[in-house]
Amino acid sequence: MFAEKTKVVFDKKYGKICELSVNGETLIKDDISFDIWRAPTYNGGSKDRWYLERFERIKQHTYSCDIIQNDENKVVINVSLSLGAHSSPPVIKMNALWSFFCDGTLTVSCSGNVRENAPLLPHLGLKLIMPKEFENVEYFGLGDKESYPDRNKAFRYSLYKTTATEMYEHYIRPQECSNRFGVRYASVENDAGIGIAFSAIDEIPFCFKAIHYDANDLIEEGKAFEKNGQY
């Protein structure tokens, strides 16, 4: 627990935030987890190797979880973990440092090593599943449409406001979509103005998206299109 009217529950056994709320308003529906999986695109790439490695079944395995600082200013938790599928060698081993400050701010940083013979990772980030009423999105980044590391030169930096519904990119066949590149600030809120804000650490921009579908939703919709002869 930290900050008046803000509640955080950190599960030391699994090394994850399992509860987050403000003023009694639940902000997450499931544990906040590290994630490397995303829906593939249909222009080739590494998707066959990803499925061979069972990236779609990646889980976090926690080796240790230690409180390394606990005072009136902040609580810092160090988590040693790996990401991998069941009965498969870990894809990445890493340390995550979670810092919880008395004003309600939290930061997370991680460092680790990808397995030597692993394929190129789809991505590495944090996955938050929020209640669907958290619809309002604001971000400072490149473009009001999807942008990626290899496709962003046509966009300019600005503060954009949208919704999780509008942020979804409607491809003919559902696939990876909706990313925003070069983001320095983002927030997802409900109509009451309660939500979560994200900021870059040390001015290092990040990728961000907020849509009503996860990777497996998009994959299943893509399979349905193919089965019905719509692609």
Tab-separated table of C-alpha atoms in Angstrom:
chain	number	residue	atom	x	y	z
A	1	MET	CA	0.000	0.000	0.000
A	2	PHE	CA	1.309	3.507	-0.788
A	3	ALA	CA	-0.073	7.000	-1.230
A	4	GLU	CA	-3.375	8.102	0.245
A	5	LYS	CA	-6.335	6.668	-1.720
A	6	THR	CA	-4.009	4.526	-3.833
A	7	LYS	CA	-3.685	0.796	-3.178
A	8	VAL	CA	-1.143	-1.576	-4.671
A	9	VAL	CA	-0.819	-5.272	-3.847
A	10	PHE	CA	2.401	-6.956	-4.954
A	11	ASP	CA	2.467	-10.770	-4.952
A	12	LYS	CA	5.942	-11.752	-3.770
A	13	LYS	CA	5.441	-15.406	-4.733
A	14	TYR	CA	4.831	-14.584	-8.395
A	15	GLY	CA	6.737	-11.282	-8.548
A	16	LYS	CA	3.836	-9.291	-9.983
A	17	ILE	CA	1.432	-6.492	-9.157
A	18	CYS	CA	-1.872	-8.286	-8.647
A	19	GLU	CA	-4.062	-5.387	-7.479
A	20	LEU	CA	-4.067	-1.666	-8.286
A	21	SER	CA	-6.795	0.790	-7.372
A	22	VAL	CA	-7.405	4.499	-6.757
A	23	ASN	CA	-10.266	5.775	-4.595
A	24	GLY	CA	-11.602	2.219	-4.561
A	25	GLU	CA	-11.699	2.115	-8.385
A	26	THR	CA	-10.077	-1.039	-9.727
A	27	LEU	CA	-7.559	-0.211	-12.459
A	28	ILE	CA	-6.478	-3.699	-13.544
A	29	LYS	CA	-8.417	-6.924	-14.097
A	30	ASP	CA	-5.396	-9.250	-13.978
A	31	ASP	CA	-1.773	-9.265	-12.871
A	32	ILE	CA	0.539	-6.780	-14.568
A	33	SER	CA	2.919	-9.019	-16.486
A	34	PHE	CA	5.973	-8.873	-18.720
A	35	ASP	CA	5.109	-9.968	-22.218
A	36	ILE	CA	6.982	-10.785	-25.427
A	37	TRP	CA	4.042	-12.014	-27.503
A	38	ARG	CA	2.170	-10.065	-30.139
A	39	ALA	CA	-0.072	-11.031	-33.013
A	40	PRO	CA	1.963	-11.751	-36.162
A	41	THR	CA	1.541	-9.860	-39.406
A	42	TYR	CA	0.870	-11.620	-42.694
A	43	ASN	CA	3.804	-10.401	-44.755
A	44	GLY	CA	6.274	-13.086	-43.695
A	45	GLY	CA	8.658	-12.453	-40.825
A	46	SER	CA	9.484	-14.733	-37.911
A	47	LYS	CA	6.024	-16.014	-36.984
A	48	ASP	CA	6.743	-19.692	-37.823
A	49	ARG	CA	9.751	-19.701	-35.507
A	50	TRP	CA	7.725	-17.900	-32.826
A	51	TYR	CA	5.115	-20.652	-32.858
A	52	LEU	CA	7.830	-23.317	-32.869
A	53	GLU	CA	9.229	-21.706	-29.722
A	54	ARG	CA	5.663	-21.482	-28.308
A	55	PHE	CA	5.949	-17.760	-27.676
A	56	GLU	CA	2.157	-17.567	-27.496
A	57	ARG	CA	2.357	-19.592	-24.251
A	58	ILE	CA	5.031	-17.529	-22.540
A	59	LYS	CA	4.756	-17.332	-18.753
A	60	GLN	CA	6.803	-15.616	-16.088
A	61	HIS	CA	8.810	-17.857	-13.782
A	62	THR	CA	9.969	-16.058	-10.640
A	63	TYR	CA	13.192	-17.217	-8.970
A	64	SER	CA	13.350	-14.654	-6.179
A	65	CYS	CA	11.579	-11.541	-4.982
A	66	ASP	CA	13.302	-9.326	-2.429
A	67	ILE	CA	12.435	-6.003	-0.811
A	68	ILE	CA	15.714	-4.073	-1.002
A	69	GLN	CA	14.423	-0.735	0.325
A	70	ASN	CA	11.474	0.073	2.565
A	71	ASP	CA	11.271	3.524	4.133
A	72	GLU	CA	9.050	6.604	4.272
A	73	ASN	CA	10.074	7.617	0.739
A	74	LYS	CA	9.710	4.447	-1.277
A	75	VAL	CA	9.596	0.671	-1.417
A	76	VAL	CA	11.881	-1.076	-3.902
A	77	ILE	CA	11.402	-4.709	-4.905
A	78	ASN	CA	13.913	-6.672	-6.970
A	79	VAL	CA	12.528	-9.629	-8.928
A	80	SER	CA	14.691	-12.252	-10.612
A	81	LEU	CA	12.652	-13.950	-13.337
A	82	SER	CA	12.575	-15.641	-16.706
A	83	LEU	CA	10.052	-15.784	-19.526
A	84	GLY	CA	9.438	-19.066	-21.304
A	85	ALA	CA	6.870	-21.669	-22.269
A	86	HIS	CA	6.192	-24.746	-20.142
A	87	SER	CA	8.808	-27.500	-20.600
A	88	SER	CA	10.908	-25.202	-22.793
A	89	PRO	CA	14.161	-23.372	-22.019
A	90	PRO	CA	13.641	-19.740	-20.976
A	91	VAL	CA	13.683	-17.234	-23.796
A	92	ILE	CA	14.983	-14.447	-21.577
A	93	LYS	CA	16.302	-14.199	-18.035
A	94	MET	CA	16.089	-10.810	-16.393
A	95	ASN	CA	15.945	-8.735	-13.248
A	96	ALA	CA	13.076	-6.301	-12.757
A	97	LEU	CA	13.291	-3.447	-10.286
A	98	TRP	CA	9.917	-2.143	-9.080
A	99	SER	CA	10.019	1.155	-7.144
A	100	PHE	CA	6.916	2.437	-5.356
A	101	PHE	CA	6.969	6.065	-4.228
A	102	CYS	CA	4.884	7.751	-1.533
A	103	ASP	CA	3.136	10.048	-4.052
A	104	GLY	CA	1.581	7.090	-5.885
A	105	THR	CA	4.198	6.940	-8.620
A	106	LEU	CA	5.854	3.662	-9.505
A	107	THR	CA	8.721	2.916	-11.859
A	108	VAL	CA	9.901	-0.349	-13.346
A	109	SER	CA	13.202	-1.054	-15.055
A	110	CYS	CA	14.629	-4.335	-16.243
A	111	SER	CA	17.846	-5.818	-17.602
A	112	GLY	CA	18.574	-9.303	-18.837
A	113	ASN	CA	19.829	-11.620	-21.537
A	114	VAL	CA	17.982	-13.327	-24.366
A	115	ARG	CA	18.857	-16.992	-24.949
A	116	GLU	CA	21.701	-17.254	-27.454
A	117	ASN	CA	19.832	-19.290	-30.099
A	118	ALA	CA	16.445	-17.604	-29.637
A	119	PRO	CA	14.722	-15.971	-32.625
A	120	LEU	CA	14.139	-12.243	-32.782
A	121	LEU	CA	11.621	-11.437	-30.039
A	122	PRO	CA	8.220	-10.117	-31.157
A	123	HIS	CA	8.611	-7.383	-28.527
A	124	LEU	CA	9.259	-6.919	-24.818
A	125	GLY	CA	6.985	-4.884	-22.620
A	126	LEU	CA	4.367	-4.765	-19.907
A	127	LYS	CA	0.818	-5.984	-20.420
A	128	LEU	CA	-2.012	-4.380	-18.436
A	129	ILE	CA	-5.593	-5.571	-18.726
A	130	MET	CA	-7.885	-2.750	-17.620
A	131	PRO	CA	-11.695	-2.660	-17.302
A	132	LYS	CA	-13.330	-1.806	-20.631
A	133	GLU	CA	-14.755	1.489	-19.341
A	134	PHE	CA	-11.216	2.923	-19.346
A	135	GLU	CA	-11.722	4.233	-22.834
A	136	ASN	CA	-10.103	7.677	-22.948
A	137	VAL	CA	-6.525	7.758	-24.264
A	138	GLU	CA	-4.000	10.581	-24.430
A	139	TYR	CA	-0.371	10.374	-25.499
A	140	PHE	CA	2.571	12.467	-26.629
A	141	GLY	CA	4.279	10.616	-29.432
A	142	LEU	CA	4.687	10.180	-33.165
A	143	GLY	CA	1.445	10.391	-35.083
A	144	ASP	CA	-2.292	10.045	-34.699
A	145	LYS	CA	-2.164	6.710	-36.564
A	146	GLU	CA	-0.156	3.564	-35.926
A	147	SER	CA	3.610	4.010	-36.110
A	148	TYR	CA	6.484	1.554	-35.665
A	149	PRO	CA	10.302	1.650	-35.479
A	150	ASP	CA	10.464	0.989	-39.230
A	151	ARG	CA	7.491	3.171	-40.149
A	152	ASN	CA	7.311	6.538	-38.408
A	153	LYS	CA	9.084	9.167	-40.542
A	154	ALA	CA	5.821	10.566	-41.902
A	155	PHE	CA	4.534	11.469	-38.451
A	156	ARG	CA	5.254	14.387	-36.156
A	157	TYR	CA	5.422	14.677	-32.406
A	158	SER	CA	2.314	16.068	-30.767
A	159	LEU	CA	-0.134	15.493	-27.937
A	160	TYR	CA	-2.965	13.322	-29.250
A	161	LYS	CA	-6.324	12.430	-27.720
A	162	THR	CA	-8.311	9.394	-28.826
A	163	THR	CA	-10.138	6.366	-27.424
A	164	ALA	CA	-9.306	2.681	-27.118
A	165	THR	CA	-12.051	2.003	-29.672
A	166	GLU	CA	-10.707	4.534	-32.200
A	167	MET	CA	-7.112	3.428	-31.670
A	168	TYR	CA	-7.785	-0.010	-33.171
A	169	GLU	CA	-6.633	-0.290	-36.792
A	170	HIS	CA	-9.135	-2.225	-38.914
A	171	TYR	CA	-7.104	-4.388	-41.288
A	172	ILE	CA	-8.958	-6.688	-43.713
A	173	ARG	CA	-7.507	-9.587	-41.785
A	174	PRO	CA	-6.879	-8.876	-38.077
A	175	GLN	CA	-3.188	-8.774	-37.169
A	176	GLU	CA	-0.680	-6.793	-35.105
A	177	CYS	CA	-1.773	-3.167	-35.186
A	178	SER	CA	-2.293	0.166	-33.421
A	179	ASN	CA	1.179	0.716	-31.967
A	180	ARG	CA	2.379	4.254	-31.258
A	181	PHE	CA	6.137	4.813	-31.517
A	182	GLY	CA	8.364	7.363	-29.773
A	183	VAL	CA	5.903	7.913	-26.919
A	184	ARG	CA	7.061	10.000	-23.971
A	185	TYR	CA	3.778	10.212	-22.092
A	186	ALA	CA	0.472	8.327	-22.230
A	187	SER	CA	-2.634	7.908	-20.100
A	188	VAL	CA	-5.727	5.695	-20.108
A	189	GLU	CA	-8.700	6.956	-18.089
A	190	ASN	CA	-12.403	6.446	-17.528
A	191	ASP	CA	-14.983	9.229	-17.860
A	192	ALA	CA	-14.387	10.241	-14.219
A	193	GLY	CA	-10.741	11.036	-14.995
A	194	ILE	CA	-9.395	8.070	-13.020
A	195	GLY	CA	-6.759	5.936	-14.701
A	196	ILE	CA	-3.089	5.200	-15.239
A	197	ALA	CA	-0.450	7.527	-16.693
A	198	PHE	CA	2.833	6.324	-18.197
A	199	SER	CA	5.991	8.410	-18.587
A	200	ALA	CA	9.357	7.740	-20.199
A	201	ILE	CA	12.287	7.229	-17.828
A	202	ASP	CA	15.391	9.335	-18.557
A	203	GLU	CA	13.600	10.681	-21.659
A	204	ILE	CA	13.874	7.291	-23.405
A	205	PRO	CA	10.655	6.965	-25.472
A	206	PHE	CA	8.583	3.798	-25.522
A	207	CYS	CA	5.942	2.071	-27.641
A	208	PHE	CA	2.336	2.147	-26.492
A	209	LYS	CA	-1.159	1.102	-27.482
A	210	ALA	CA	-4.525	0.733	-25.766
A	211	ILE	CA	-7.142	-1.331	-27.599
A	212	HIS	CA	-9.976	-3.671	-26.635
A	213	TYR	CA	-8.196	-6.783	-27.965
A	214	ASP	CA	-5.143	-8.730	-26.920
A	215	ALA	CA	-2.795	-10.614	-29.252
A	216	ASN	CA	-4.720	-13.874	-29.098
A	217	ASP	CA	-8.021	-12.112	-29.851
A	218	LEU	CA	-6.493	-10.773	-33.070
A	219	ILE	CA	-5.029	-14.168	-33.975
A	220	GLU	CA	-8.354	-15.956	-33.506
A	221	GLU	CA	-10.178	-13.328	-35.570
A	222	GLY	CA	-7.554	-13.758	-38.301
A	223	LYS	CA	-8.074	-17.524	-38.307
A	224	ALA	CA	-11.834	-17.028	-38.577
A	225	PHE	CA	-11.354	-14.774	-41.629
A	226	GLU	CA	-9.174	-17.407	-43.270
A	227	LYS	CA	-11.594	-20.253	-42.473
A	228	ASN	CA	-14.528	-18.354	-43.903
A	229	GLY	CA	-12.663	-17.593	-47.102
A	230	GLN	CA	-12.585	-13.872	-46.416
A	231	TYR	CA	-8.867	-13.575	-47.010
